[in-house]
Structure formats: structure tokens, C-alpha cells
CSV table of C-alpha atoms in Angstrom, one decimal:
chain,number,residue,atom,x,y,z
A,128,MET,CA,0.0,0.1,0.0
A,129,GLY,CA,2.9,2.4,0.9
A,130,GLU,CA,4.5,1.4,-2.3
A,131,ILE,CA,1.6,2.4,-4.3
A,132,LEU,CA,1.0,5.9,-2.7
A,133,ALA,CA,4.7,6.8,-3.2
A,134,LEU,CA,4.4,6.0,-6.8
A,135,VAL,CA,1.3,8.0,-7.1
A,136,GLU,CA,2.7,11.0,-5.2
A,137,ALA,CA,5.7,11.0,-7.5
A,138,ARG,CA,3.3,11.1,-10.5
A,139,LEU,CA,1.3,13.8,-9.2
A,140,LEU,CA,4.6,15.9,-8.5
A,141,THR,CA,5.7,15.3,-11.7
A,142,ALA,CA,2.7,16.4,-13.6
A,143,LEU,CA,1.7,19.2,-10.9
A,144,GLY,CA,5.0,20.3,-9.3
A,145,GLU,CA,5.4,20.6,-5.8
A,146,PRO,CA,2.5,20.9,-3.3
A,147,ASP,CA,2.5,24.3,-1.4
A,148,ALA,CA,0.1,22.6,1.2
A,149,ARG,CA,-1.3,19.1,2.4
A,150,ALA,CA,-4.0,18.0,4.6
A,151,ALA,CA,-5.1,14.6,5.9
A,152,VAL,CA,-8.1,13.5,7.0
A,153,THR,CA,-9.1,10.1,8.5
A,154,PHE,CA,-12.9,8.6,8.7
A,155,LEU,CA,-13.7,6.0,11.1
A,156,GLY,CA,-13.0,2.6,9.3
A,157,THR,CA,-11.3,3.9,6.4
A,158,ASP,CA,-7.6,4.5,5.6
A,159,ARG,CA,-6.2,8.1,5.9
A,160,MET,CA,-6.7,10.0,2.7
A,161,GLU,CA,-4.5,13.3,2.0
A,162,VAL,CA,-5.4,16.2,-0.2
A,163,LEU,CA,-2.4,18.1,-1.8
A,164,ARG,CA,-2.8,21.3,-3.2
A,165,PHE,CA,-0.9,22.5,-6.3
A,166,VAL,CA,-0.7,26.2,-7.3
A,167,ASP,CA,-0.2,26.9,-11.0
A,168,GLY,CA,-0.7,30.6,-11.9
A,169,ASP,CA,-4.3,31.7,-11.3
A,170,VAL,CA,-5.1,27.9,-11.2
A,171,VAL,CA,-5.2,25.8,-8.0
A,172,ARG,CA,-5.5,22.0,-8.1
A,173,TYR,CA,-6.6,19.6,-5.2
A,174,ALA,CA,-5.5,16.0,-5.7
A,175,THR,CA,-6.2,13.2,-3.5
A,176,LEU,CA,-3.5,10.8,-2.0
A,177,GLY,CA,-4.7,7.6,-0.6
A,178,MET,CA,-7.7,6.4,-2.3
A,179,SER,CA,-5.7,4.3,-4.7
A,180,ALA,CA,-4.1,2.4,-2.1
A,181,GLN,CA,-6.6,-0.4,-2.3
A,182,PRO,CA,-8.5,-1.3,-5.3
A,183,MET,CA,-12.3,-0.5,-5.7
A,184,ALA,CA,-14.5,-3.2,-5.5
A,185,ASP,CA,-17.4,-4.2,-7.2
A,186,PRO,CA,-20.3,-3.5,-4.6
A,187,THR,CA,-22.3,-6.7,-5.5
A,188,ALA,CA,-19.1,-8.9,-5.0
A,189,VAL,CA,-19.2,-11.3,-2.2
A,190,LEU,CA,-15.5,-10.8,-1.2
A,191,ALA,CA,-13.3,-8.0,-2.3
A,192,ASP,CA,-10.2,-8.6,-4.2
A,193,PRO,CA,-7.2,-7.3,-2.5
A,194,VAL,CA,-5.1,-6.8,-5.6
A,195,LYS,CA,-7.3,-6.7,-8.8
A,196,GLY,CA,-9.8,-3.9,-9.4
A,197,PRO,CA,-9.9,-0.3,-10.8
A,198,ARG,CA,-7.7,2.3,-8.8
A,199,ALA,CA,-8.1,6.1,-8.7
A,200,GLU,CA,-7.5,9.4,-7.4
A,201,LEU,CA,-9.2,12.5,-7.6
A,202,VAL,CA,-8.2,15.8,-9.0
A,203,ILE,CA,-10.2,19.2,-9.1
A,204,SER,CA,-9.0,22.5,-10.5
A,205,VAL,CA,-10.6,26.2,-9.7
A,206,ARG,CA,-9.6,29.5,-10.4
A,207,ALA,CA,-7.6,30.9,-7.5
A,208,GLY,CA,-8.8,33.9,-5.2
A,209,LEU,CA,-12.2,33.9,-6.0
A,210,ALA,CA,-13.4,32.0,-3.3
A,211,ASP,CA,-12.3,30.0,-0.1
A,212,THR,CA,-11.9,26.8,-2.2
A,213,ASP,CA,-9.3,25.3,0.5
A,214,LYS,CA,-12.5,24.3,2.1
A,215,VAL,CA,-12.8,21.5,-0.6
A,216,LEU,CA,-10.2,19.3,1.4
A,217,ARG,CA,-12.8,17.7,3.6
A,218,PRO,CA,-15.4,16.9,0.7
A,219,LEU,CA,-12.8,15.9,-1.7
A,220,ALA,CA,-11.6,13.3,1.3
A,221,VAL,CA,-15.1,12.4,1.7
A,222,LEU,CA,-15.5,11.6,-2.1
A,223,ALA,CA,-12.0,9.7,-1.9
A,224,ALA,CA,-13.3,7.6,0.9
A,225,SER,CA,-16.2,6.6,-0.9
A,226,PRO,CA,-15.3,3.6,-2.4
A,227,GLN,CA,-14.2,1.9,1.1
A,228,VAL,CA,-17.4,3.6,2.9
A,229,GLU,CA,-20.0,3.0,0.4
A,230,GLY,CA,-18.6,0.2,-1.9
A,231,VAL,CA,-19.0,2.3,-5.1
A,232,VAL,CA,-16.7,2.2,-7.8
A,233,VAL,CA,-15.9,5.6,-9.1
A,234,ALA,CA,-15.8,5.8,-13.0
A,235,PRO,CA,-15.8,8.4,-15.5
A,236,GLY,CA,-19.5,9.6,-16.2
A,237,ALA,CA,-20.5,9.2,-12.5
A,238,SER,CA,-21.9,11.6,-10.4
A,239,LEU,CA,-20.8,12.2,-6.7
A,240,GLU,CA,-22.6,14.0,-4.5
A,241,VAL,CA,-21.3,15.5,-1.0
A,242,GLY,CA,-24.6,17.0,0.6
A,243,GLU,CA,-23.1,20.4,1.3
A,244,PRO,CA,-21.3,23.3,-0.7
A,245,LEU,CA,-17.9,22.1,-1.9
A,246,TRP,CA,-16.7,25.2,-0.2
A,247,PRO,CA,-18.4,28.4,1.5
A,248,GLY,CA,-20.6,30.0,-1.3
A,249,ALA,CA,-20.1,27.3,-4.0
A,250,PRO,CA,-23.3,26.5,-6.2
A,251,PHE,CA,-22.0,23.0,-6.1
A,252,SER,CA,-22.7,20.1,-4.0
A,253,SER,CA,-21.7,17.4,-6.7
A,254,VAL,CA,-19.1,16.5,-9.3
A,255,LEU,CA,-19.0,14.9,-12.7
A,256,VAL,CA,-16.2,12.5,-12.7
A,257,ALA,CA,-14.6,13.1,-16.0
A,258,GLU,CA,-12.5,10.9,-18.1
A,259,PRO,CA,-8.7,10.6,-16.9
A,260,GLY,CA,-5.2,11.2,-18.8
A,261,GLY,CA,-5.3,14.8,-19.9
A,262,LEU,CA,-3.8,16.5,-16.7
A,263,VAL,CA,-2.1,13.4,-15.0
A,264,GLU,CA,-1.2,10.5,-16.7
A,265,ASP,CA,-2.4,7.0,-15.7
A,266,LEU,CA,0.1,5.5,-13.3
A,267,GLU,CA,0.8,1.7,-14.4
A,268,LEU,CA,1.3,-0.8,-11.8
A,269,ASP,CA,2.5,-4.4,-11.9
A,270,ALA,CA,0.1,-6.9,-13.2
A,271,PRO,CA,-2.2,-8.2,-12.0
A,272,MET,CA,-3.0,-4.7,-10.6
A,273,GLU,CA,-4.8,-2.4,-12.7
A,274,PRO,CA,-3.3,1.2,-13.3
A,275,VAL,CA,-4.0,4.3,-11.0
A,276,ARG,CA,-6.3,6.7,-12.9
A,277,PHE,CA,-6.3,10.4,-11.9
A,278,LEU,CA,-9.7,11.4,-12.4
A,279,PRO,CA,-10.7,14.9,-13.0
A,280,LEU,CA,-13.8,16.3,-11.2
A,281,LEU,CA,-16.2,18.8,-12.5
A,282,PRO,CA,-18.5,21.1,-10.2
A,283,MET,CA,-22.1,20.8,-11.0
A,284,THR,CA,-24.7,22.9,-10.0
A,285,ASN,CA,-27.8,21.2,-8.5
A,286,ASN,CA,-30.0,22.0,-11.8
A,287,GLU,CA,-26.9,20.4,-13.8
A,288,ALA,CA,-26.7,17.4,-11.6
A,289,ALA,CA,-30.6,16.9,-12.1
A,290,TRP,CA,-30.5,17.5,-15.9
A,291,LYS,CA,-27.6,15.0,-16.2
A,292,ARG,CA,-29.4,12.0,-14.4
A,293,VAL,CA,-32.1,12.4,-17.3
A,294,ARG,CA,-29.9,13.3,-20.3
A,295,GLY,CA,-26.5,11.9,-19.3
A,296,ALA,CA,-22.8,12.8,-18.5
A,297,GLN,CA,-22.4,13.3,-22.5
A,298,GLU,CA,-24.9,15.7,-23.1
A,299,LEU,CA,-24.1,17.9,-20.0
A,300,GLN,CA,-20.4,18.0,-21.1
A,301,GLU,CA,-21.4,19.2,-24.5
A,302,ARG,CA,-23.9,21.6,-23.2
A,303,TRP,CA,-20.9,23.2,-21.3
A,304,LEU,CA,-18.6,23.2,-24.2
A,305,SER,CA,-21.3,24.6,-26.6
A,306,HIS,CA,-22.0,27.5,-24.1
A,307,GLY,CA,-18.1,28.2,-23.4
A,308,THR,CA,-18.7,27.5,-19.7
A,309,ASP,CA,-15.8,27.9,-17.2
A,310,LEU,CA,-15.9,25.0,-15.3
A,311,ARG,CA,-12.7,26.3,-13.0
A,312,ASP,CA,-14.9,29.3,-12.0
A,313,PRO,CA,-15.7,28.5,-8.3
A,314,LEU,CA,-18.9,30.9,-8.5
A,315,ARG,CA,-20.1,30.0,-11.5
A,316,GLY,CA,-23.5,29.8,-12.1
A,317,SER,CA,-25.4,27.1,-14.0
A,318,VAL,CA,-25.3,26.6,-17.7
A,319,PRO,CA,-28.7,27.4,-19.6
A,320,LEU,CA,-30.3,24.2,-19.7
A,321,ASP,CA,-33.6,24.9,-21.8
């Protein structure tokens, strides 16, 4: 477990540079989750470290395989200085712990809900899990372990989350793209959903 997390941290540092802050959160019955903060000009990125220590297990499986199964870490990027986004550390750690706590498999296209604003004043309490590979490349592990995928999280307003449940992740992403939505704006409003 520690060896995998050391490799994951090295991959994050290679892709994002040195973190300027880190915080650790431990939930009862789960492994410790860390959240690292990276500043890149006017963008702040928060990345989890700890979620990939164990593979995510199919919630219908009788026994969880300790080696095989998808592994991931979460990354969220926001514009700096517009909101107190450092408060996202705890909600992000909660999302990273959800495979251990709730037995969910976090994958692209999924919605994750935290039940409260991601940070003070945020119009978002849920995120859309986007496709990996753009910001941080997958980390290959020795077989039979699956690679660690670094999954970007895109904050969704309540209206967007409801629309996504009906229309799907692809249509929501196309809507954001066609309207030139700045998904890094920590205070943005909902995209028009007419």
C-alpha cells in the first residue's frame, strides 16, 4: 500500500509540481486520505492521495479482491482567489473515501454528491467524474494490478446534476462546451439547460 502511494505521489509531483500545502483526513473504518494543493498561476488544483491504496470493489461482489480492481485518485481544478476553495479539502477526502465507506466504484461519467457546498458560497454540492489522462497520466502498476487513474472532477450545480441524471454525462459536457462554460470558475452559475 505504501509503495503504491509513493508512486502515486511521485506521479502527481511530476505532473503538477511541488504541493504548497497538504492535509490529512481519517474517517472511522477507512485508511487515511490526504489532499495535496498545487498552485499553477491562477489555477489551484487539489489532488487526493490515498484512494488508490486499495482497488475499488464491485459492490455486488461477495469478497473484495485485495489486488485486482480499478484504482483512482481525484483531482479538482479551480481559479484561485475567487472563493475560499481550500474548504474543499474535507468534501474531496469524503469523495475519495466513498469506495471504502459505501462500496462504490468511481468511474468517468459518474456523479458524486457530498450533500453540502464544496466550499463556502459554492453553488455546487456534487461533481461529475470526467475522463482521465489529460492532466495527469495513468500510473501503470505491476500486473495483475490495474493502473491508477487520475480522475478530474467537474463541479455541477443542482440543476446541472438533475439534468445530467436525465440526459447523461455526455450531453451535459456537450452543453458546457457549446456555451463556453468556465468549469474552473468556483462561483459560476448553471449553464442554460432549456
